[in-house]
Coordinates of C-alpha atoms in Angstrom, one line a residue:
Chain A
M1 CA -0.6 -41.9 29.9
S2 CA -0.9 -39.9 33.1
G3 CA -3.2 -39.8 36.1
P4 CA -6.5 -37.9 36.1
T5 CA -6.1 -34.2 35.1
G6 CA -7.4 -33.1 38.5
T7 CA -4.0 -33.9 40.2
T8 CA -2.0 -31.4 38.1
S9 CA -2.6 -27.7 38.0
P10 CA -3.8 -26.2 34.7
A11 CA -0.5 -24.3 34.3
E12 CA 1.5 -27.5 34.7
L13 CA -0.7 -29.4 32.3
A14 CA -0.4 -26.6 29.8
E15 CA 3.4 -26.7 30.1
R16 CA 3.5 -30.5 29.7
Y17 CA 1.6 -30.3 26.4
G18 CA 3.5 -27.2 25.1
L19 CA 0.5 -24.8 25.3
S20 CA 1.2 -21.1 25.6
K21 CA -0.9 -18.3 26.9
S22 CA -3.2 -17.0 24.2
S23 CA -2.9 -13.3 24.9
I24 CA 0.8 -13.0 25.3
R25 CA 3.0 -10.3 23.9
P26 CA 5.6 -11.6 21.5
P27 CA 9.2 -10.6 21.9
L28 CA 10.0 -7.3 20.2
S29 CA 12.1 -8.9 17.4
S30 CA 9.4 -11.4 16.3
Y31 CA 6.8 -8.6 16.7
L32 CA 8.7 -6.5 14.2
R33 CA 9.1 -9.5 11.9
E34 CA 5.4 -10.1 12.0
L35 CA 4.7 -6.5 11.4
W36 CA 6.9 -6.6 8.3
S37 CA 5.0 -9.6 7.0
R38 CA 1.8 -7.5 7.1
R39 CA 3.2 -4.6 5.0
Q40 CA 0.7 -5.4 2.3
F41 CA -2.1 -5.0 4.7
V42 CA -0.8 -1.6 5.9
L43 CA -0.4 -0.4 2.3
S44 CA -3.9 -1.6 1.2
Y45 CA -5.6 -0.3 4.3
A46 CA -3.9 3.1 3.8
T47 CA -5.0 3.3 0.1
A48 CA -8.5 2.2 1.0
R49 CA -8.7 4.9 3.8
T50 CA -7.5 7.6 1.4
Y51 CA -10.2 6.5 -1.0
A52 CA -12.9 6.3 1.5
M53 CA -12.0 9.7 3.0
Y54 CA -12.9 11.5 -0.3
A55 CA -15.5 9.1 -1.6
G56 CA -18.4 11.2 -0.2
A57 CA -17.1 14.6 -1.4
R58 CA -18.3 15.9 -4.8
L59 CA -14.8 17.1 -5.7
G60 CA -13.3 13.8 -4.7
S61 CA -9.6 13.6 -4.3
I62 CA -9.1 17.2 -5.7
W63 CA -9.5 18.0 -2.0
Q64 CA -6.0 16.5 -1.4
V65 CA -4.7 19.5 -3.4
L66 CA -7.3 22.1 -2.2
T67 CA -6.9 21.5 1.5
P68 CA -3.3 22.4 1.8
L69 CA -3.7 25.4 -0.5
L70 CA -6.7 26.7 1.4
N71 CA -4.8 26.2 4.7
A72 CA -1.8 28.1 3.4
G73 CA -4.1 30.8 2.0
V74 CA -5.7 31.4 5.4
Y75 CA -2.3 31.6 7.1
Y76 CA -0.9 33.9 4.4
L77 CA -3.8 36.2 4.9
A78 CA -3.5 36.3 8.7
F79 CA 0.3 36.4 9.0
G80 CA 1.7 37.6 5.8
V81 CA -0.9 40.3 5.0
L82 CA -2.6 41.3 8.3
L83 CA 0.1 40.9 10.9
G84 CA 3.0 41.4 8.6
T85 CA 5.4 38.9 10.0
K86 CA 7.3 38.8 6.7
N87 CA 10.0 41.2 7.9
G88 CA 12.8 40.7 5.4
I89 CA 12.1 37.1 4.5
D90 CA 13.0 36.8 0.8
N91 CA 10.5 34.3 -0.5
Y92 CA 7.8 34.5 2.1
V93 CA 5.2 32.3 0.3
A94 CA 7.7 29.4 0.0
F95 CA 8.9 30.0 3.6
L96 CA 5.4 29.9 4.9
L97 CA 4.2 26.9 2.8
S98 CA 7.2 24.8 3.7
G99 CA 6.6 25.5 7.4
I100 CA 2.9 24.8 7.3
F101 CA 3.2 21.6 5.3
V102 CA 5.9 20.1 7.4
F103 CA 4.1 21.0 10.6
T104 CA 0.7 19.7 9.3
F105 CA 2.3 16.3 8.4
T106 CA 3.4 15.7 12.0
Q107 CA 0.3 17.2 13.6
R108 CA -2.1 15.1 11.5
C109 CA -0.2 12.0 12.3
M110 CA -0.5 12.7 16.0
T111 CA -4.2 13.6 16.1
E112 CA -5.4 11.0 13.6
G113 CA -3.1 8.3 15.0
S114 CA -4.3 8.8 18.5
R115 CA -7.7 7.5 17.4
S116 CA -6.4 4.8 15.1
L117 CA -7.0 2.0 17.5
A118 CA -10.1 3.3 19.2
L119 CA -11.9 3.6 15.9
N120 CA -11.0 0.1 14.9
L121 CA -11.7 -1.6 18.2
S122 CA -14.2 -4.1 16.8
L123 CA -11.6 -5.1 14.2
I124 CA -9.0 -5.5 16.9
R125 CA -11.4 -7.7 18.9
T126 CA -12.1 -9.9 15.9
L127 CA -8.9 -10.5 13.9
H128 CA -5.4 -11.3 15.0
F129 CA -2.8 -9.0 13.6
P130 CA 0.0 -6.8 15.0
R131 CA -1.8 -3.7 16.2
A132 CA 0.9 -1.4 15.1
T133 CA -0.3 -1.9 11.5
L134 CA -3.2 0.5 12.1
P135 CA -1.2 3.6 13.3
L136 CA 1.3 2.8 10.6
A137 CA -1.4 2.9 7.9
Y138 CA -2.5 6.2 9.2
V139 CA 1.0 7.6 8.9
L140 CA 1.1 6.3 5.3
N141 CA -2.1 8.2 4.6
E142 CA -0.6 11.4 5.9
L143 CA 2.6 10.8 3.9
N144 CA 0.5 10.5 0.8
Q145 CA -1.0 13.9 1.6
M146 CA 2.4 15.3 2.3
L147 CA 3.7 14.2 -1.1
V148 CA 0.9 16.1 -2.8
S149 CA 1.7 19.2 -0.6
L150 CA 5.4 18.9 -1.6
A151 CA 4.5 18.8 -5.3
I152 CA 2.6 22.1 -4.7
L153 CA 5.7 23.5 -2.9
F154 CA 8.0 22.5 -5.8
V155 CA 5.8 24.3 -8.3
V156 CA 5.8 27.4 -6.1
V157 CA 9.6 27.4 -5.5
G158 CA 10.2 26.5 -9.1
F159 CA 8.4 29.6 -10.3
T160 CA 9.9 31.9 -7.7
D161 CA 13.5 30.8 -7.0
G162 CA 13.9 28.3 -9.9
P163 CA 15.0 24.7 -9.5
A164 CA 18.3 23.7 -7.9
W165 CA 20.3 20.6 -7.0
R166 CA 19.7 21.4 -3.3
W167 CA 16.2 20.1 -3.8
F168 CA 17.4 16.5 -3.6
L169 CA 18.1 17.1 0.1
I170 CA 14.3 17.0 0.5
A171 CA 14.5 13.2 0.2
P172 CA 16.6 12.6 3.4
A173 CA 14.7 15.3 5.1
M174 CA 11.4 13.5 4.4
V175 CA 12.8 10.1 5.5
L176 CA 13.9 11.6 8.8
Q177 CA 10.5 13.3 9.4
M178 CA 8.7 10.1 8.5
M179 CA 10.8 8.2 11.1
F180 CA 9.9 10.8 13.7
N181 CA 6.2 10.7 12.7
I182 CA 6.0 6.9 13.0
G183 CA 7.5 7.1 16.4
I184 CA 5.3 9.9 17.7
T185 CA 2.2 8.3 16.2
L186 CA 2.8 5.0 17.9
V187 CA 3.2 6.8 21.2
F188 CA 0.0 8.7 20.8
A189 CA -1.9 5.7 19.5
R190 CA -1.2 3.9 22.7
I191 CA -2.0 6.9 24.9
G192 CA -5.1 7.7 22.9
T193 CA -6.5 4.2 23.3
F194 CA -6.4 4.1 27.1
V195 CA -7.0 7.8 27.8
S196 CA -9.4 9.0 25.3
D197 CA -9.4 12.5 26.7
V198 CA -6.1 12.9 24.9
T199 CA -8.0 13.3 21.6
Q200 CA -9.7 16.4 23.1
L201 CA -6.5 17.8 24.4
L202 CA -4.2 17.2 21.4
P203 CA -5.5 20.1 19.3
F204 CA -4.4 22.6 22.0
V205 CA -1.0 21.0 22.4
T206 CA -0.4 21.0 18.7
R207 CA -1.6 24.6 18.3
T208 CA 0.9 25.7 21.0
W209 CA 3.6 23.8 19.2
L210 CA 2.6 25.5 16.0
Y211 CA 3.3 28.9 17.3
A212 CA 6.6 27.9 19.0
S213 CA 8.0 26.3 15.8
G214 CA 8.8 29.3 13.7
I215 CA 6.4 28.7 10.9
F216 CA 5.1 32.2 10.3
F217 CA 8.3 34.1 11.1
S218 CA 12.0 33.5 11.2
L219 CA 12.9 32.4 14.8
P220 CA 16.5 33.9 14.8
A221 CA 15.2 37.2 13.3
K222 CA 12.3 37.4 15.7
L223 CA 14.5 36.8 18.8
E224 CA 17.0 39.3 17.7
Q225 CA 14.2 41.8 17.4
L226 CA 13.1 41.0 20.9
N227 CA 16.7 41.4 22.2
A228 CA 16.6 37.8 23.6
P229 CA 19.9 36.3 24.7
S230 CA 21.5 33.9 22.2
W231 CA 20.9 30.8 24.2
V232 CA 17.2 31.1 23.6
V233 CA 17.5 30.3 20.0
Q234 CA 19.8 27.4 20.9
V235 CA 17.1 26.0 23.1
L236 CA 14.3 26.5 20.6
A237 CA 16.4 24.8 18.0
F238 CA 15.9 21.5 19.9
N239 CA 12.3 21.5 18.9
P240 CA 12.1 18.6 16.4
I241 CA 9.5 20.3 14.2
S242 CA 11.7 23.4 13.9
A243 CA 14.6 21.2 12.9
Y244 CA 12.5 19.4 10.2
I245 CA 11.1 22.7 8.9
D246 CA 14.6 24.1 8.8
I247 CA 16.2 21.3 6.8
V248 CA 13.3 21.5 4.3
R249 CA 13.8 25.2 4.0
R250 CA 17.6 24.8 3.6
S251 CA 17.0 22.5 0.7
L252 CA 14.3 24.6 -1.0
L253 CA 14.9 28.3 -0.3
Q254 CA 17.7 30.3 -2.0
E255 CA 18.1 32.9 0.7
H256 CA 17.8 31.0 4.0
K257 CA 21.3 31.4 5.4
Q258 CA 20.5 34.3 7.8
N259 CA 17.3 32.5 9.1
E260 CA 19.0 29.1 9.7
L261 CA 18.7 27.4 13.0
P262 CA 21.9 26.0 14.6
H263 CA 22.7 22.3 14.1
A264 CA 19.3 21.5 12.4
W265 CA 20.5 18.4 10.6
T266 CA 22.1 16.8 13.7
I267 CA 19.1 17.6 15.8
A268 CA 16.7 16.2 13.1
I269 CA 18.7 13.0 12.8
V270 CA 18.9 12.3 16.5
W271 CA 15.2 13.0 17.1
S272 CA 14.3 10.6 14.2
F273 CA 16.2 7.6 15.5
V274 CA 15.3 8.2 19.2
M275 CA 11.6 8.7 18.5
L276 CA 11.3 5.8 16.1
A277 CA 12.9 3.4 18.5
A278 CA 11.0 4.8 21.5
G279 CA 7.7 4.7 19.6
F280 CA 8.0 1.0 18.7
W281 CA 9.1 0.0 22.1
Y282 CA 6.4 2.0 23.9
F283 CA 3.6 0.7 21.6
W284 CA 4.7 -2.9 21.8
R285 CA 4.8 -2.9 25.6
A286 CA 0.9 -2.7 25.6
E287 CA 0.4 -5.0 22.6
D288 CA -1.6 -7.6 24.5
R289 CA -4.0 -5.0 26.1
Y290 CA -5.3 -3.0 23.2
G291 CA -8.4 -5.2 22.9
R292 CA -9.7 -4.1 26.3
G293 CA -10.2 -0.6 25.2
Chain B
M1 CA -9.7 -39.2 29.6
A2 CA -6.3 -40.9 29.7
G3 CA -4.2 -40.2 26.6
A4 CA -6.3 -37.2 25.7
E5 CA -4.3 -34.3 24.3
P6 CA -5.3 -30.9 25.6
T7 CA -5.4 -28.0 23.2
V8 CA -7.1 -25.3 25.1
I9 CA -6.9 -24.9 28.9
A10 CA -8.8 -22.1 30.7
D11 CA -7.5 -21.5 34.3
K12 CA -9.8 -19.5 36.5
L13 CA -10.4 -17.0 33.7
D14 CA -11.8 -13.6 34.5
I15 CA -12.6 -11.0 31.9
I16 CA -13.5 -7.5 32.7
Y17 CA -13.9 -4.8 30.1
K18 CA -14.8 -1.2 30.2
V19 CA -17.8 0.1 28.2
I20 CA -18.9 3.7 27.7
A21 CA -22.6 3.6 28.6
G22 CA -23.6 6.8 26.9
Q23 CA -24.4 10.0 28.8
G24 CA -25.7 8.6 32.0
G25 CA -26.7 10.7 35.0
K26 CA -26.1 14.5 35.1
G27 CA -23.4 15.1 32.4
T28 CA -22.6 18.7 33.3
A29 CA -19.1 20.1 33.5
A30 CA -19.6 20.9 37.2
T31 CA -20.4 17.3 38.2
A32 CA -17.5 16.1 36.0
F33 CA -15.2 18.4 37.8
R34 CA -16.4 17.3 41.2
R35 CA -15.7 13.7 40.1
I36 CA -12.2 14.5 39.2
L37 CA -11.6 16.2 42.5
K38 CA -13.0 13.1 44.3
R39 CA -11.0 10.8 42.1
Q40 CA -14.0 8.8 41.0
D41 CA -14.2 7.0 37.7
R42 CA -16.7 8.4 35.2
P43 CA -20.1 6.9 35.9
T44 CA -20.7 6.6 32.2
I45 CA -17.8 4.1 32.0
R46 CA -19.0 0.9 33.4
E47 CA -16.9 -2.2 34.1
V48 CA -18.5 -5.3 32.8
H49 CA -17.4 -8.5 34.5
A50 CA -18.3 -10.7 31.6
V51 CA -16.6 -14.0 32.5
K52 CA -16.1 -15.1 36.1
S53 CA -13.5 -17.7 37.1
V54 CA -14.1 -20.1 34.3
S55 CA -11.9 -23.2 34.1
F56 CA -12.0 -26.1 31.6
T57 CA -9.8 -28.2 29.5
A58 CA -10.5 -28.9 25.8
N59 CA -8.9 -31.8 24.0
K60 CA -8.0 -32.6 20.5
G61 CA -11.0 -33.7 18.5
D62 CA -13.4 -32.0 20.8
A63 CA -16.3 -30.0 19.4
I64 CA -17.6 -27.9 22.2
G65 CA -20.9 -26.0 22.1
V66 CA -21.1 -22.9 24.3
I67 CA -24.7 -22.2 25.3
G68 CA -26.4 -19.8 27.5
R69 CA -28.7 -16.8 27.5
N70 CA -28.0 -13.5 25.7
G71 CA -25.3 -11.6 27.5
S72 CA -24.0 -14.6 29.5
G73 CA -20.4 -14.1 28.3
K74 CA -20.3 -16.6 25.5
S75 CA -18.8 -14.4 22.8
T76 CA -16.5 -12.8 25.3
L77 CA -15.2 -16.3 26.3
L78 CA -14.4 -17.0 22.6
R79 CA -12.6 -13.8 22.2
A80 CA -10.5 -14.5 25.3
I81 CA -9.6 -17.9 23.9
A82 CA -8.6 -16.3 20.7
G83 CA -6.3 -13.9 22.7
L84 CA -8.2 -10.9 21.5
L85 CA -9.4 -9.8 24.9
P86 CA -6.8 -9.9 27.6
P87 CA -7.9 -11.7 30.8
A88 CA -8.1 -9.6 34.0
S89 CA -6.9 -12.6 36.0
G90 CA -6.3 -16.2 35.3
A91 CA -5.1 -17.4 31.9
V92 CA -6.0 -19.3 28.7
Y93 CA -3.4 -21.7 27.3
T94 CA -3.7 -22.8 23.7
S95 CA -1.7 -24.8 21.3
G96 CA -1.0 -22.6 18.3
Q97 CA -3.1 -19.6 17.2
P98 CA -6.8 -20.0 17.6
S99 CA -9.0 -18.3 15.0
L100 CA -12.2 -16.6 15.7
L101 CA -14.9 -17.0 13.0
G102 CA -17.4 -14.4 13.9
V103 CA -20.2 -12.7 11.9
N104 CA -19.9 -9.5 13.7
A105 CA -16.4 -9.0 12.4
A106 CA -16.0 -5.3 11.7
M107 CA -15.5 -4.5 8.1
M108 CA -15.0 -1.2 6.5
N109 CA -18.5 -0.1 5.6
D110 CA -17.4 2.8 3.3
L111 CA -15.5 0.4 1.1
T112 CA -16.7 -2.0 -1.5
G113 CA -17.2 -5.6 -0.9
D114 CA -14.1 -6.6 -3.0
R115 CA -11.9 -4.2 -1.1
N116 CA -13.1 -5.8 2.2
V117 CA -12.3 -9.3 0.9
V118 CA -8.7 -8.2 0.1
L119 CA -8.2 -6.3 3.3
G120 CA -9.7 -9.0 5.5
C121 CA -7.5 -11.7 3.9
L122 CA -4.4 -9.5 4.2
A123 CA -5.1 -8.8 7.9
M124 CA -5.4 -12.6 8.5
G125 CA -1.8 -12.9 7.2
M126 CA -2.4 -14.1 3.6
S127 CA 0.1 -13.0 0.9
P128 CA -1.2 -10.9 -1.9
A129 CA -0.8 -13.8 -4.3
E130 CA -2.8 -16.1 -2.0
V131 CA -5.5 -13.5 -1.8
Q132 CA -5.7 -13.3 -5.5
R133 CA -6.0 -17.1 -5.8
R134 CA -8.7 -17.3 -3.2
Y135 CA -10.6 -14.2 -4.2
D136 CA -13.1 -15.9 -6.7
E137 CA -13.8 -18.7 -4.3
I138 CA -14.6 -16.3 -1.5
V139 CA -16.9 -14.2 -3.5
E140 CA -18.6 -17.2 -5.0
F141 CA -19.1 -18.8 -1.6
S142 CA -20.6 -15.6 -0.2
G143 CA -23.2 -15.5 -3.0
I144 CA -23.1 -11.7 -3.1
G145 CA -22.9 -11.6 -6.9
D146 CA -22.8 -8.2 -8.5
F147 CA -23.1 -6.4 -5.2
I148 CA -19.4 -7.1 -4.6
D149 CA -18.6 -3.8 -6.4
L150 CA -20.8 -1.8 -4.0
P151 CA -19.9 -0.3 -0.6
M152 CA -20.7 -2.6 2.3
S153 CA -22.9 0.1 3.8
T154 CA -25.5 -0.7 1.1
Y155 CA -25.6 -4.4 2.0
S156 CA -28.4 -6.0 4.0
S157 CA -27.2 -7.4 7.3
G158 CA -27.6 -10.9 6.0
M159 CA -25.4 -10.1 3.0
A160 CA -22.8 -8.5 5.1
A161 CA -22.8 -11.5 7.4
R162 CA -22.4 -13.9 4.5
L163 CA -19.4 -12.0 3.1
K164 CA -17.7 -11.8 6.5
F165 CA -18.2 -15.5 7.0
A166 CA -16.8 -16.3 3.6
I167 CA -13.7 -14.1 4.3
A168 CA -13.1 -15.5 7.7
S169 CA -13.6 -19.2 6.7
A170 CA -11.1 -18.9 3.8
K171 CA -8.3 -19.9 6.1
T172 CA -7.6 -23.2 7.7
H173 CA -7.3 -23.2 11.4
D174 CA -5.9 -25.4 14.3
I175 CA -8.3 -24.2 16.9
L176 CA -11.5 -22.9 15.4
L177 CA -13.9 -20.6 17.3
V178 CA -17.3 -20.1 15.6
D179 CA -19.6 -17.4 16.9
E180 CA -23.2 -17.7 15.8
A181 CA -22.2 -18.0 12.2
L182 CA -24.8 -20.6 11.4
A183 CA -27.6 -18.3 12.5
T184 CA -27.2 -15.9 9.6
G185 CA -28.2 -15.8 6.0
D186 CA -31.0 -17.5 4.3
A187 CA -31.8 -21.3 4.4
E188 CA -29.6 -22.1 1.4
F189 CA -26.6 -20.2 2.8
R190 CA -27.1 -21.9 6.2
V191 CA -26.7 -25.3 4.6
R192 CA -23.6 -24.2 2.8
S193 CA -22.0 -22.7 5.9
E194 CA -22.9 -25.7 8.0
R195 CA -21.0 -27.9 5.5
R196 CA -18.1 -25.5 5.5
I197 CA -17.9 -25.7 9.3
K198 CA -17.9 -29.5 9.1
E199 CA -15.0 -29.3 6.7
L200 CA -13.1 -26.9 8.9
R201 CA -13.8 -29.1 11.9
D202 CA -12.3 -32.1 10.2
Q203 CA -9.1 -30.0 9.5
A204 CA -9.0 -28.3 12.9
G205 CA -8.1 -30.0 16.1
T206 CA -10.7 -28.4 18.3
V207 CA -13.8 -26.5 17.6
F208 CA -15.8 -24.1 19.8
L209 CA -19.3 -23.2 18.7
V210 CA -21.4 -20.4 20.1
S211 CA -25.0 -20.8 19.0
H212 CA -28.5 -20.2 20.2
S213 CA -29.7 -23.0 18.0
L214 CA -29.6 -26.0 20.3
D215 CA -30.3 -28.3 17.3
V216 CA -27.0 -27.1 15.7
V217 CA -25.1 -27.6 18.9
H218 CA -26.6 -31.1 19.3
E219 CA -25.7 -32.0 15.8
T220 CA -22.1 -30.7 15.6
C221 CA -20.8 -31.0 19.1
N222 CA -19.8 -33.8 21.4
R223 CA -19.5 -31.7 24.5
A224 CA -21.1 -28.5 25.8
I225 CA -20.4 -25.7 28.2
W226 CA -23.2 -23.8 29.8
L227 CA -22.5 -20.2 30.8
D228 CA -24.9 -18.3 33.1
A229 CA -24.1 -14.6 33.8
G230 CA -20.4 -15.3 33.2
V231 CA -20.2 -18.4 35.5
L232 CA -19.6 -21.8 34.2
K233 CA -22.7 -23.7 35.2
L234 CA -22.2 -27.1 33.6
D235 CA -19.6 -28.8 31.5
G236 CA -20.1 -32.2 30.1
P237 CA -21.5 -34.4 27.2
V238 CA -23.7 -32.4 24.9
E239 CA -26.9 -34.3 25.7
E240 CA -26.7 -33.8 29.4
V241 CA -25.8 -30.1 29.3
V242 CA -28.4 -29.2 26.7
A243 CA -31.1 -31.1 28.6
A244 CA -30.2 -29.3 31.8
Y245 CA -30.2 -26.0 30.0
V246 CA -33.6 -26.6 28.4
H247 CA -35.0 -27.7 31.7
S248 CA -33.8 -24.5 33.4
T249 CA -35.2 -22.2 30.7
R250 CA -38.6 -24.0 31.0
A251 CA -38.6 -23.8 34.7
G252 CA -37.5 -20.1 34.8

């Protein structure tokens, strides 16, 4: 057919026979399509992980309920009782729980997700699949935990404030936070793979974020108490976590009007879409390099 | 070689990867800080230049044995062909998606064997219905029996290898990369897996086989590549290459 292969360069030869580079990054659209086709893997892997997480513990999956309760108990003791940050918040238990649960959801996604690829490196070096499936499965794990936490929250609010139609706003609030979490998890999954120091650093970042997000106290009330100018609260309201906490509190708490942050829904929606898109884009850009570790 | 249809082309392929080599040297905070100031890389992170400027062309119908001593870059080369390890420079061109059939495929050790079967198949891109259809066949081929309900951490290494092989070989492949699969398991399983590889070879266009068993390479391959410390030393008909390799090991 043709002369000896020595006369043509390998790249030309490859092109002539329609060969493509084996470790090439697919275009974003087909990457997302491939990702969608592996949704069953994501789901099964998440279920299997949840199961494995509690398999060794004597109390088993009861820990899914106990962990958030104990967490909340510790914070209630520290802030509600010892430091007394309640000042004038009507239903402080529900106020605190909603803040902690929403925050923990994002925080766990970030810290766990940053290790999602590093911990599965040998799987990545063995099988071919869109790498984003792994961080996505981790997010699904945390969503599962969040739903258990929300059930606890509904019980608490049901007993204190009583049920209300407002509660249905929780659904869009959760969808928005989920979108944000997927985005931020993908970002940290990529960073955590190439710079493993991030895993050490993240707890400090998230702890700082925790105190700035108005979880233990009402941000507007606190700032008023400190005589801070009004633009401070406007700036702090741009914190995505504060926005997600606020929209959850708006839908659950009866007396939240005076503690509301400005434009919480708008800020929450914008963050969700921007973070989701940015996360997928940023993660996909390194798709062909995750195997190197 | 006229009329031959290439399916895999390696063009001056270089693979470098980073490994964390434990706590080497003085691991104190002070030395770490000094390193940061001097902008040095961590000494415990070592770069391994596993494959050095390897070029070859594999054609349809080729069964190529990859031989060489331990640590000569054989498995790394297969992973690069499969597109799992990105090349530092150079390139590998392939027709379609090559599949790596390895025994050291990581599985989830906390999970039971049957969970691993399902997850492995889903990761390879099978649909849930397809997994269900293949499930019995996979479990039977692995010969694990009742152990399938137990966590994989309780398996012996031979059992784990058998299950992994059974999962990975459940799919049909265009370009098949086999890594030492024949060396695992007991004699009976070896016969069964050898037969399975022959079947897969008949379906696949091109097969690469990494093995330390020169007999197996001799039997299943028509061509061989000899890697030595990451460098391609010899590429040619299987008899010649194996003979040269045997000669060098005797001499050395």
